[in-house]
């Protein structure tokens, strides 16, 4: 199999080009041990099996970031048959710096001059023959959007790969002083067997330059794997260079590479008066304006929230009904009277309920990934970090962390996945630890039930106070966690490129959306299904579905004493409602209805739903899908964000469980009843999020971090609820 690695700066259209090449074969995952997104694809082209690997976008190969380390280590260790260096043809000077670094690795390489359609529109000129000769590799003009140059690029890449040329010697064009120093180090390498062996892996040029730069990552490898420690003579050469140039050694080499790039472009490239950056500058004067930038940004984010959550809501309802009412009905008909009750419940409540719990989020993920891709492809997402950086820096985060936080108000699941837009692991972890405190929409039914039962006309104020409390707890948690190594950012200033604005390609956005959603569906299913099965077993056994006498109820009665300081635990029902909230927060309402009211109406409903036939049911589902799509479109264009914070009224809640509000009122009848109810809502606000969120956290950060989050989100709600109840008692 031929292995092709794609590398380039961020925002050069790398993903779009790979999508155009790999099509539906593209798979999204993570690089081993880290959460940096990995895309790869396998396919056949002209009888050859090809594996494409999309390396993270980087500006250099210095191991200062995860992305740089991954890219550099992959090229050195995995030895791809050919590297495709993707370059933004409208920004050659910046992009070719990475090309110079890649050449030092001495690997077979071909260049894709991407965005060539834009290049031509700008009337830029490039002497291709002279440029190819000077850059010392084949160059192909491509446009991922127009799908031009793709076949030529693959053909030339195959030709290079099949030549079995594992290494390629490029000419280094540093000044004579640097060139002499490199040759001197090469002589030392040839005199040391350990370094000779190392040069077979790293390449002679790369090894010599990194020894001169005293690259810490490489020196650690040389010490551990080759038992070599840098000697004084190399240090002396480095010191002499720094003294002669009056710069640190990395700056000296960087200036040398930029000098080479400028020299090549001076002889091959001419620009026109027309500049694409004129338009970008004009737009940025508004979007990044000192006074208008943040208000416009907040409007865009609010619009994004409204669009994603309102637009997906009708489709979520349809998926929920399709799984539970349509599929559920016919699965139930396959279960005959001889089927054991536990097996019937396992199939209906455990397996079918688990599948529904996963697929119901698919419309939300589709909307989220679509609009995030829209912001990314247009170039605006990079501006978010710039706008919010000053504010978020106080929490140890950069500006991009604001987007996952805001998304958390709608649903914590996409908020966790949105942390992928952050560059470093510490920021991702800190953001993921803070996001669950944002009150998601699933908690609203719980607020609705308890405010309707205990607060009457003050319900709105109570719910708003819960939103504010969640934000305050998130900020305090962030301020504390940022002092620990696991969450401490690396202290680097935010370096970010503001790419020019572009009209996003619908094909690229749709492809990216489907690929990411498919990845969610495939990976999230296993762990979430497992956790939902456990919850089912705890609520079903040992008394065959009698919730009031289940293991879950016993749990509530057992832990009443532990949770007594919170004020709400004098009733076992509220304590037992906490574990089911792991399946989904809104399940608390259903659980309270079961244990306080019962489900006498269930059989009548079941009988009523079985009166219709298959054709009628299918037609109703298709009509329902049509209505859901129409409602979704209407919701998208309505830009209504008030619905995200609207608490279900008492009538809606009663529809879910007849008499539950009245029954909940009877939970507590003393003068502290409202305080106990508020303490319970705070606990539900801050406690461990649902299993789908936990599945997302595990997928992104692993079991250890998920365990930490679970522990933290058990302690914090206990402490906060206890403080609220104990302090509140002083005022009642």
XYZ file of C-alpha atoms in Angstrom:
732
model
C 0.000 0.000 0.000
C 1.255 3.468 -0.899
C 1.271 5.882 2.023
C 0.764 9.573 1.236
C 1.035 12.232 3.951
C -0.625 15.633 3.437
C 0.911 18.565 5.249
C 0.687 22.336 5.154
C -0.153 25.468 7.143
C -3.609 25.807 8.743
C -6.290 27.265 6.442
C -4.678 26.186 3.162
C -7.646 24.041 2.123
C -5.948 20.793 3.121
C -9.092 19.073 4.404
C -11.071 20.175 1.361
C -8.384 18.798 -0.968
C -8.280 15.474 0.871
C -12.077 15.315 0.818
C -11.951 15.833 -2.936
C -9.404 13.028 -3.285
C -10.675 10.516 -0.735
C -14.431 11.136 -0.997
C -16.524 8.941 1.277
C -13.507 6.909 2.374
C -12.338 9.591 4.783
C -12.404 8.533 8.438
C -12.042 10.865 11.405
C -10.388 9.839 14.667
C -7.725 10.995 17.075
C -3.975 10.629 16.999
C -2.874 8.057 19.568
C -2.861 9.434 23.104
C -4.003 12.942 22.204
C -7.210 14.640 21.072
C -5.820 16.193 17.922
C -8.128 15.192 15.109
C -6.764 12.567 12.705
C -8.212 12.042 9.258
C -7.175 9.179 7.036
C -8.556 7.302 4.084
C -7.816 4.165 2.094
C -8.866 3.726 -1.509
C -7.746 2.321 -4.853
C -6.496 4.461 -7.712
C -5.340 2.994 -11.001
C -4.944 -0.416 -9.422
C -2.880 0.849 -6.495
C -4.037 0.772 -2.882
C -3.455 4.191 -1.349
C -3.540 5.360 2.247
C -3.892 9.123 2.763
C -3.028 10.685 6.117
C -4.029 14.262 6.897
C -1.352 15.672 9.205
C -2.310 18.570 11.504
C -1.893 22.066 10.076
C 1.390 23.588 11.305
C 3.579 26.616 10.677
C 6.839 24.975 11.708
C 8.324 21.625 12.743
C 9.622 22.773 16.130
C 8.053 20.528 18.776
C 6.369 23.350 20.711
C 2.804 22.207 20.063
C 1.054 18.849 19.815
C 0.347 19.445 16.154
C 3.991 20.207 15.324
C 5.190 17.171 17.274
C 2.674 14.866 15.575
C 3.561 16.098 12.095
C 7.290 15.908 12.616
C 7.248 12.509 14.356
C 4.961 11.012 11.721
C 7.187 12.033 8.824
C 10.330 10.799 10.607
C 8.971 7.588 12.127
C 6.299 6.452 9.683
C 8.315 7.301 6.560
C 5.472 8.010 4.106
C 6.217 7.092 0.492
C 5.544 10.662 -0.567
C 4.589 13.923 1.120
C 2.114 16.282 -0.518
C 2.933 19.784 0.703
C -0.242 21.872 0.276
C 0.487 25.549 -0.193
C -1.899 28.521 -0.363
C -0.894 29.951 -3.732
C -2.280 33.375 -2.738
C 0.076 33.567 0.235
C 3.298 32.013 -1.003
C 5.826 33.773 1.210
C 4.311 32.551 4.475
C 3.536 29.032 3.207
C 6.947 28.331 1.685
C 8.647 28.637 5.068
C 7.187 25.236 6.021
C 8.334 23.896 2.642
C 11.904 24.870 3.530
C 11.587 22.985 6.830
C 10.137 19.917 5.111
C 13.018 19.869 2.633
C 15.439 19.559 5.546
C 13.806 16.187 6.335
C 14.991 14.882 2.941
C 11.776 13.022 2.077
C 10.233 12.613 -1.419
C 7.782 15.468 -1.796
C 5.415 17.143 -4.250
C 3.779 20.553 -3.906
C 0.085 21.343 -4.461
C -0.424 25.038 -5.173
C -3.959 25.241 -3.844
C -6.535 28.032 -4.342
C -5.095 28.446 -7.820
C -8.473 29.705 -9.080
C -8.190 32.623 -6.646
C -4.564 33.102 -7.643
C -5.625 33.618 -11.248
C -8.453 35.977 -10.313
C -5.936 38.175 -8.535
C -3.816 38.295 -11.696
C -0.779 36.957 -9.862
C 1.954 35.528 -12.081
C 4.346 32.676 -11.351
C 7.132 31.477 -13.627
C 6.295 27.848 -13.058
C 9.347 26.324 -14.762
C 11.809 28.501 -12.871
C 9.849 28.063 -9.624
C 9.824 24.250 -9.991
C 13.552 24.209 -10.677
C 14.355 26.374 -7.672
C 11.989 24.590 -5.270
C 13.394 21.228 -6.477
C 10.116 19.291 -6.603
C 7.121 18.791 -8.862
C 4.468 21.459 -8.495
C 0.779 20.979 -9.385
C -1.813 23.753 -9.476
C -4.963 22.666 -7.650
C -8.328 23.960 -6.545
C -10.226 21.758 -4.116
C -13.403 23.778 -4.655
C -13.249 23.561 -8.457
C -11.787 20.044 -8.231
C -9.013 20.899 -10.660
C -5.528 19.411 -10.615
C -6.612 16.485 -8.414
C -5.864 13.729 -10.915
C -2.532 15.240 -11.978
C -1.537 15.551 -8.322
C -2.352 11.899 -7.613
C -0.599 10.722 -10.789
C 2.623 12.542 -9.911
C 2.437 11.425 -6.280
C 2.057 7.798 -7.440
C 4.987 8.158 -9.803
C 7.239 9.389 -6.996
C 5.987 6.733 -4.564
C 6.506 3.880 -7.032
C 10.067 5.010 -7.737
C 10.852 3.694 -4.228
C 12.953 6.764 -3.583
C 12.948 6.747 0.217
C 15.142 9.829 0.597
C 15.732 12.859 -1.563
C 18.602 15.293 -1.235
C 17.563 18.942 -1.541
C 19.887 21.927 -1.792
C 20.009 24.060 1.342
C 20.330 27.726 0.440
C 21.601 29.292 3.662
C 24.315 31.919 3.678
C 27.922 30.744 3.575
C 28.442 31.151 7.314
C 25.510 28.846 8.176
C 26.397 26.476 5.367
C 29.926 26.098 6.744
C 28.600 25.425 10.228
C 26.228 22.725 8.909
C 29.068 21.031 6.995
C 31.210 21.134 10.114
C 28.506 19.349 12.139
C 28.050 16.786 9.376
C 31.750 15.911 9.708
C 31.245 15.359 13.423
C 28.228 13.161 12.707
C 30.260 11.026 10.321
C 32.875 10.537 13.030
C 30.424 9.154 15.585
C 28.746 5.783 14.946
C 25.773 6.662 17.139
C 25.071 9.816 15.122
C 25.614 7.976 11.845
C 22.916 5.512 12.912
C 20.646 8.378 13.987
C 21.175 10.150 10.635
C 19.719 7.117 8.843
C 16.453 7.838 10.631
C 16.418 11.637 10.798
C 18.397 12.558 7.693
C 21.804 14.203 7.692
C 20.638 17.802 7.061
C 17.874 17.692 9.667
C 20.145 16.111 12.291
C 22.934 18.644 11.715
C 20.584 21.659 11.891
C 18.751 20.385 14.975
C 22.057 19.717 16.747
C 23.073 23.286 16.004
C 19.655 24.529 17.206
C 20.006 22.273 20.281
C 16.492 20.996 19.705
C 15.431 19.624 23.107
C 13.057 17.020 21.726
C 15.722 15.572 19.428
C 18.433 15.701 22.108
C 16.197 13.678 24.449
C 15.726 11.033 21.737
C 19.449 10.917 21.001
C 20.145 10.459 24.706
C 17.527 7.772 25.347
C 17.725 5.804 22.103
C 21.313 6.381 20.899
C 23.111 7.060 24.218
C 24.486 10.280 22.786
C 24.814 13.627 24.551
C 25.696 16.782 22.689
C 29.394 17.614 23.025
C 31.099 20.911 23.788
C 32.397 21.454 20.252
C 28.854 21.618 18.817
C 27.797 23.981 21.604
C 30.806 26.144 20.767
C 29.804 26.298 17.088
C 26.283 27.333 18.082
C 27.594 30.006 20.442
C 29.900 31.355 17.750
C 26.998 31.639 15.276
C 24.886 33.479 17.865
C 27.747 35.836 18.599
C 28.415 36.527 14.917
C 24.730 37.154 14.064
C 23.768 38.754 17.406
C 20.620 36.567 17.449
C 19.563 33.300 19.061
C 20.244 30.241 16.921
C 16.606 29.516 16.010
C 16.119 33.073 14.762
C 19.281 32.796 12.689
C 18.010 29.696 10.881
C 14.481 31.141 10.551
C 15.846 34.280 8.904
C 17.972 32.082 6.637
C 14.894 30.143 5.478
C 12.844 33.300 4.948
C 15.767 34.740 2.986
C 15.701 31.691 0.707
C 11.938 32.029 0.205
C 12.208 35.715 -0.650
C 15.016 34.982 -3.078
C 12.961 32.343 -4.928
C 9.859 34.553 -5.091
C 11.838 37.588 -6.238
C 12.904 35.628 -9.335
C 9.614 33.837 -10.080
C 6.582 35.653 -8.670
C 4.872 38.932 -9.479
C 1.767 40.385 -7.848
C -0.858 42.728 -9.218
C -2.293 45.909 -7.785
C -5.467 43.963 -7.091
C -5.289 42.396 -3.643
C -7.630 39.930 -2.055
C -6.666 41.357 1.317
C -8.417 44.650 0.492
C -11.815 43.011 0.985
C -10.697 41.188 4.132
C -9.317 44.409 5.588
C -12.576 46.235 4.939
C -14.653 43.503 6.603
C -12.265 43.263 9.546
C -12.568 46.993 10.155
C -16.161 46.223 11.158
C -15.978 42.702 12.625
C -12.815 43.408 14.635
C -13.700 47.001 15.477
C -12.754 48.037 18.995
C -16.366 48.929 19.860
C -18.437 46.878 17.392
C -16.414 43.642 17.305
C -17.674 42.072 20.536
C -21.375 43.038 20.135
C -21.353 41.632 16.586
C -19.624 38.508 17.822
C -22.239 37.982 20.550
C -25.011 38.453 17.986
C -23.403 35.815 15.754
C -23.036 33.367 18.651
C -26.618 33.936 19.812
C -27.748 33.436 16.227
C -25.696 30.230 16.048
C -27.286 28.926 19.253
C -30.770 29.771 18.076
C -30.184 28.214 14.676
C -28.582 25.011 15.936
C -30.919 24.242 18.805
C -34.193 25.605 17.397
C -33.484 24.162 13.967
C -32.636 20.703 15.287
C -35.478 20.545 17.864
C -38.286 19.456 15.457
C -36.039 16.777 13.946
C -34.976 15.578 17.399
C -38.646 15.221 18.344
C -39.300 13.291 15.145
C -36.331 10.942 15.699
C -37.453 10.410 19.294
C -40.976 9.539 18.153
C -39.733 7.392 15.276
C -37.573 5.246 17.559
C -39.881 4.998 20.561
C -43.335 5.043 18.974
C -42.822 3.580 15.501
C -39.921 1.130 15.876
C -40.870 0.577 19.515
C -44.408 -0.396 18.580
C -43.352 -3.089 16.103
C -40.578 -4.394 18.299
C -43.152 -4.702 21.079
C -45.441 -6.684 18.748
C -42.633 -9.228 18.249
C -42.555 -9.841 21.978
C -45.185 -12.457 22.778
C -46.774 -13.301 26.084
C -44.278 -16.125 26.703
C -41.360 -13.709 26.704
C -40.058 -13.147 30.241
C -40.906 -9.703 31.573
C -37.282 -8.863 32.246
C -36.328 -9.701 28.642
C -39.182 -7.634 27.236
C -38.154 -4.708 29.423
C -34.503 -5.159 28.436
C -35.372 -4.996 24.734
C -37.860 -2.138 25.006
C -36.393 0.037 27.760
C -32.738 -0.992 27.735
C -31.718 -1.634 24.117
C -34.327 0.409 22.226
C -34.151 3.181 24.800
C -30.351 3.162 24.514
C -30.410 3.376 20.712
C -32.903 6.219 20.947
C -30.675 8.010 23.461
C -27.834 8.031 20.913
C -29.559 8.679 17.590
C -31.776 11.419 19.007
C -28.687 13.663 19.061
C -27.873 13.137 15.373
C -29.907 16.164 14.113
C -28.225 18.342 16.739
C -24.746 17.155 15.714
C -25.554 17.684 12.020
C -26.648 21.279 12.664
C -23.740 22.006 14.976
C -21.032 20.647 12.693
C -22.592 22.319 9.659
C -22.567 25.799 11.170
C -19.197 25.368 12.859
C -17.764 24.315 9.491
C -19.424 27.375 7.951
C -17.678 29.667 10.447
C -14.371 27.840 9.983
C -14.443 27.804 6.190
C -15.462 31.466 5.967
C -12.471 32.493 8.093
C -14.520 33.994 10.962
C -13.684 31.313 13.569
C -10.095 32.548 13.735
C -11.424 36.014 14.616
C -13.276 34.547 17.639
C -10.019 33.736 19.386
C -8.730 37.221 18.662
C -11.869 38.946 20.012
C -12.266 36.884 23.194
C -8.632 36.327 24.038
C -8.271 39.139 26.586
C -11.344 38.030 28.520
C -10.707 34.295 28.459
C -7.007 34.689 29.283
C -8.022 35.580 32.847
C -9.337 32.012 33.159
C -6.217 30.539 31.622
C -7.954 29.966 28.279
C -7.793 31.530 24.862
C -10.688 33.159 23.063
C -11.785 30.057 21.180
C -12.946 28.491 24.473
C -15.899 30.869 24.507
C -17.720 28.975 21.742
C -17.972 25.624 23.614
C -19.111 27.514 26.736
C -21.981 29.160 24.893
C -22.976 25.921 23.196
C -23.192 24.359 26.664
C -26.364 26.377 27.338
C -28.098 24.367 24.650
C -26.458 20.973 25.139
C -23.217 19.902 26.790
C -22.534 17.163 24.204
C -21.710 19.489 21.281
C -19.888 21.772 23.741
C -17.475 18.947 24.548
C -16.908 18.130 20.878
C -16.443 21.833 20.099
C -13.350 21.878 22.356
C -11.570 20.395 19.330
C -11.311 23.934 18.000
C -8.805 24.703 20.803
C -5.135 24.214 20.097
C -3.634 22.857 23.283
C -4.592 19.949 25.513
C -4.711 21.966 28.760
C -7.205 24.453 27.325
C -9.364 21.614 26.041
C -9.416 19.941 29.436
C -10.183 23.163 31.313
C -12.985 24.079 28.906
C -14.446 20.566 29.111
C -14.358 20.787 32.919
C -16.231 24.120 32.918
C -18.782 23.439 30.158
C -21.031 21.050 32.187
C -21.868 23.913 34.581
C -23.662 25.764 31.783
C -27.323 24.904 32.308
C -28.328 22.817 29.276
C -31.849 22.646 27.848
C -32.468 19.152 29.278
C -32.520 20.614 32.801
C -35.398 22.970 31.978
C -38.178 20.357 32.519
C -36.766 19.708 36.007
C -36.749 23.432 36.753
C -40.284 23.625 35.332
C -41.577 20.879 37.617
C -40.089 22.190 40.843
C -40.703 25.889 40.184
C -44.319 25.120 39.240
C -44.727 23.165 42.462
C -42.975 25.562 44.853
C -42.376 29.024 43.358
C -45.446 29.990 41.300
C -45.092 33.459 39.741
C -41.420 33.719 40.787
C -40.438 30.778 38.570
C -38.726 32.963 35.954
C -36.490 34.674 38.499
C -35.613 31.343 40.100
C -34.637 29.788 36.773
C -32.557 32.831 35.796
C -30.730 32.610 39.141
C -29.829 28.986 38.293
C -28.306 30.052 34.964
C -26.263 32.739 36.702
C -25.218 30.323 39.443
C -23.958 27.864 36.827
C -21.809 30.586 35.219
C -20.419 31.700 38.595
C -19.525 28.125 39.591
C -17.889 27.555 36.169
C -15.739 30.687 36.561
C -14.717 29.813 40.133
C -13.893 26.255 39.065
C -11.809 27.561 36.165
C -9.902 29.957 38.427
C -9.041 27.076 40.768
C -8.261 24.401 38.160
C -5.994 26.615 36.067
C -3.435 26.445 38.894
C -3.008 22.668 38.475
C -0.560 21.232 35.949
C -3.232 19.224 34.111
C -5.122 22.430 33.292
C -2.308 24.941 33.195
C -1.903 26.501 29.767
C 1.592 26.562 28.359
C 1.875 30.323 28.836
C 2.464 31.110 25.211
C 1.061 34.248 23.698
C -1.762 33.510 21.293
C -0.286 33.270 17.818
C -3.016 33.013 15.268
C -3.305 33.693 11.594
C -6.341 35.648 10.451
C -7.011 34.064 7.069
C -8.745 36.027 4.318
C -12.530 35.716 4.156
C -13.720 33.178 1.598
C -17.114 32.064 0.316
C -17.429 28.592 1.882
C -17.867 25.629 -0.425
C -21.185 23.880 0.299
C -19.726 20.561 -0.814
C -16.805 20.876 1.589
C -19.059 21.877 4.485
C -21.541 19.064 3.887
C -18.742 16.530 3.555
C -17.112 17.700 6.776
C -20.484 17.657 8.585
C -21.347 14.112 7.520
C -17.887 12.782 8.311
C -17.830 14.251 11.820
C -21.395 13.190 12.610
C -20.690 9.663 11.391
C -17.672 9.543 13.660
C -19.813 10.627 16.632
C -22.461 8.018 15.886
C -19.966 5.205 15.513
C -17.811 5.917 18.529
C -20.388 7.244 20.978
C -22.717 4.263 20.662
C -20.765 1.644 22.564
C -20.078 3.401 25.864
C -23.421 5.200 25.999
C -25.334 2.000 25.333
C -23.411 0.243 28.082
C -24.149 2.933 30.652
C -27.851 3.064 29.760
C -28.109 -0.703 30.185
C -26.681 -0.432 33.694
C -29.208 2.268 34.576
C -32.020 0.107 33.186
C -30.952 -2.846 35.323
C -30.824 -0.712 38.459
C -34.358 0.601 37.933
C -35.835 -2.779 36.883
C -34.428 -5.228 39.412
C -35.050 -6.843 41.828
C -38.841 -6.423 41.638
C -39.497 -6.677 37.894
C -39.966 -3.026 37.043
C -41.385 -1.840 40.353
C -39.402 1.402 40.468
C -40.371 2.236 44.032
C -38.711 -0.974 45.211
C -35.823 -1.137 42.728
C -32.121 -1.027 43.478
C -32.327 2.639 42.481
C -34.916 3.274 45.179
C -32.745 1.416 47.681
C -29.875 3.636 46.658
C -31.997 6.688 47.436
C -32.951 5.384 50.851
C -29.357 4.391 51.631
C -27.827 7.757 50.716
C -30.500 9.886 52.369
C -28.283 10.325 55.407
C -25.231 11.382 53.406
C -27.182 14.023 51.480
C -29.208 15.234 54.460
C -27.230 18.537 54.819
C -28.465 19.535 51.350
C -32.020 19.789 52.684
C -33.783 17.837 49.928
C -32.688 14.382 51.047
C -35.325 13.937 53.736
C -37.317 12.334 50.886
C -35.742 9.266 49.318
C -37.483 9.989 46.004
C -35.320 13.039 45.278
C -32.116 11.155 46.141
C -33.131 8.190 43.990
C -33.901 10.581 41.091
C -30.223 11.599 40.825
C -28.784 8.401 39.210
C -31.514 8.261 36.497
C -30.583 11.860 35.639
C -27.382 10.356 34.232
C -29.406 8.944 31.346
C -30.855 12.397 30.646
C -31.698 15.232 33.021
C -35.312 15.386 31.898
C -35.770 11.772 33.053
C -36.004 13.190 36.578
C -39.534 14.375 35.740
C -40.568 10.929 34.469
C -38.967 9.258 37.474
C -40.822 11.534 39.886
C -44.061 10.788 38.033
C -43.420 7.051 38.369
C -42.639 7.013 42.051
C -45.079 9.734 43.143
C -48.011 9.155 40.763
C -47.648 5.783 39.031
C -48.319 4.914 35.372
C -51.852 3.622 35.305
C -52.483 5.271 31.952
C -49.639 3.450 30.216
C -51.705 0.425 29.197
C -54.495 2.570 27.734
C -51.991 4.547 25.705
C -50.340 1.347 24.495
C -53.661 -0.135 23.401
C -54.606 3.065 21.592
C -51.372 3.194 19.668
C -51.756 -0.377 18.443
C -55.026 0.312 16.643
C -53.310 1.682 13.527
C -51.687 -0.519 10.857
C -48.192 -0.618 9.373
C -49.008 1.347 6.212
C -50.826 4.034 8.169
C -48.015 4.243 10.738
C -45.373 4.501 8.007
C -47.338 7.186 6.195
C -47.705 9.124 9.444
C -43.960 8.893 10.077
C -43.178 10.168 6.557
C -45.661 12.998 6.974
C -44.169 13.697 10.393
C -40.694 13.867 8.843
C -41.943 16.343 6.254
C -43.523 18.492 8.972
C -40.341 18.265 11.074
C -38.186 19.414 8.126
C -40.576 22.282 7.441
C -40.653 23.283 11.133
C -36.877 23.029 11.254
C -36.491 25.432 8.322
C -39.021 27.840 9.847
C -37.199 27.655 13.192
C -33.854 28.390 11.519
C -35.102 31.518 9.773
C -37.096 32.716 12.813
C -33.912 33.517 14.808
C -35.923 32.985 17.995
C -33.522 32.467 20.905
C -36.058 33.043 23.674
C -37.250 29.448 23.350
C -33.877 28.204 24.566
C -34.562 29.649 27.985
C -38.329 29.080 28.186
C -39.308 26.813 31.040
C -42.101 24.300 30.288
C -45.295 25.403 32.046
C -47.242 23.250 34.473
C -49.669 22.014 31.798
C -46.851 20.709 29.585
C -45.299 18.941 32.527
C -48.627 17.399 33.534
C -48.892 15.978 30.002
C -45.649 14.111 30.625
C -46.854 12.677 33.894
C -50.421 13.269 34.963
C -50.613 14.833 38.436
C -46.853 15.058 38.912
C -46.871 18.758 39.824
C -49.494 18.207 42.492
C -47.671 15.151 43.780
C -44.341 17.009 43.825
C -45.919 19.757 45.926
C -46.525 17.168 48.598
C -42.852 16.217 48.794
C -42.303 18.895 51.393
C -44.974 20.823 53.266
C -42.910 22.678 55.864
C -41.806 26.329 55.619
C -38.446 25.273 54.179
C -40.065 23.535 51.182
C -39.042 26.201 48.577
C -35.478 26.177 49.920
C -35.323 22.374 49.714
C -36.662 22.496 46.131
C -34.087 25.140 45.154
C -31.293 23.098 46.709
C -32.432 20.077 44.667
C -32.499 22.084 41.420
C -28.981 23.381 42.159
C -27.829 19.805 42.701
C -29.328 18.738 39.341
C -27.722 21.793 37.699
C -24.225 20.976 38.946
C -24.217 17.182 39.242
C -22.557 14.762 36.793
C -23.939 15.361 33.271
C -25.796 12.766 31.219
C -24.125 9.616 29.873
C -24.016 11.010 26.348
C -21.893 13.885 27.648
C -19.745 11.470 29.642
C -19.332 9.405 26.485
C -18.184 12.508 24.632
C -15.719 13.376 27.421
C -14.361 9.836 27.432
C -14.018 9.872 23.657
C -12.150 13.176 23.714
C -10.072 12.854 26.904
C -10.058 9.212 28.028
C -11.260 7.296 31.085
C -8.943 8.950 33.626
C -10.142 12.474 32.887
C -13.761 11.292 32.764
C -13.297 9.814 36.237
C -11.909 13.123 37.452
C -14.914 15.015 36.039
C -17.352 12.588 37.675
C -15.617 12.986 41.048
C -15.538 16.779 40.766
C -19.194 16.933 39.750
C -20.218 14.876 42.760
C -18.348 17.027 45.278
C -19.218 20.492 43.918
C -23.033 20.067 43.840
C -22.939 18.585 47.330
C -20.952 21.531 48.681
C -22.983 24.212 46.863
C -26.398 22.710 47.686
C -25.402 22.286 51.320
C -24.178 25.891 51.531
C -27.380 27.194 49.930
C -29.631 25.213 52.256
C -27.688 25.786 55.454
C -27.198 29.517 54.826
C -30.748 29.859 53.473
C -32.205 28.428 56.671
C -30.903 31.460 58.546
C -33.306 33.683 56.561
C -36.451 31.522 56.838
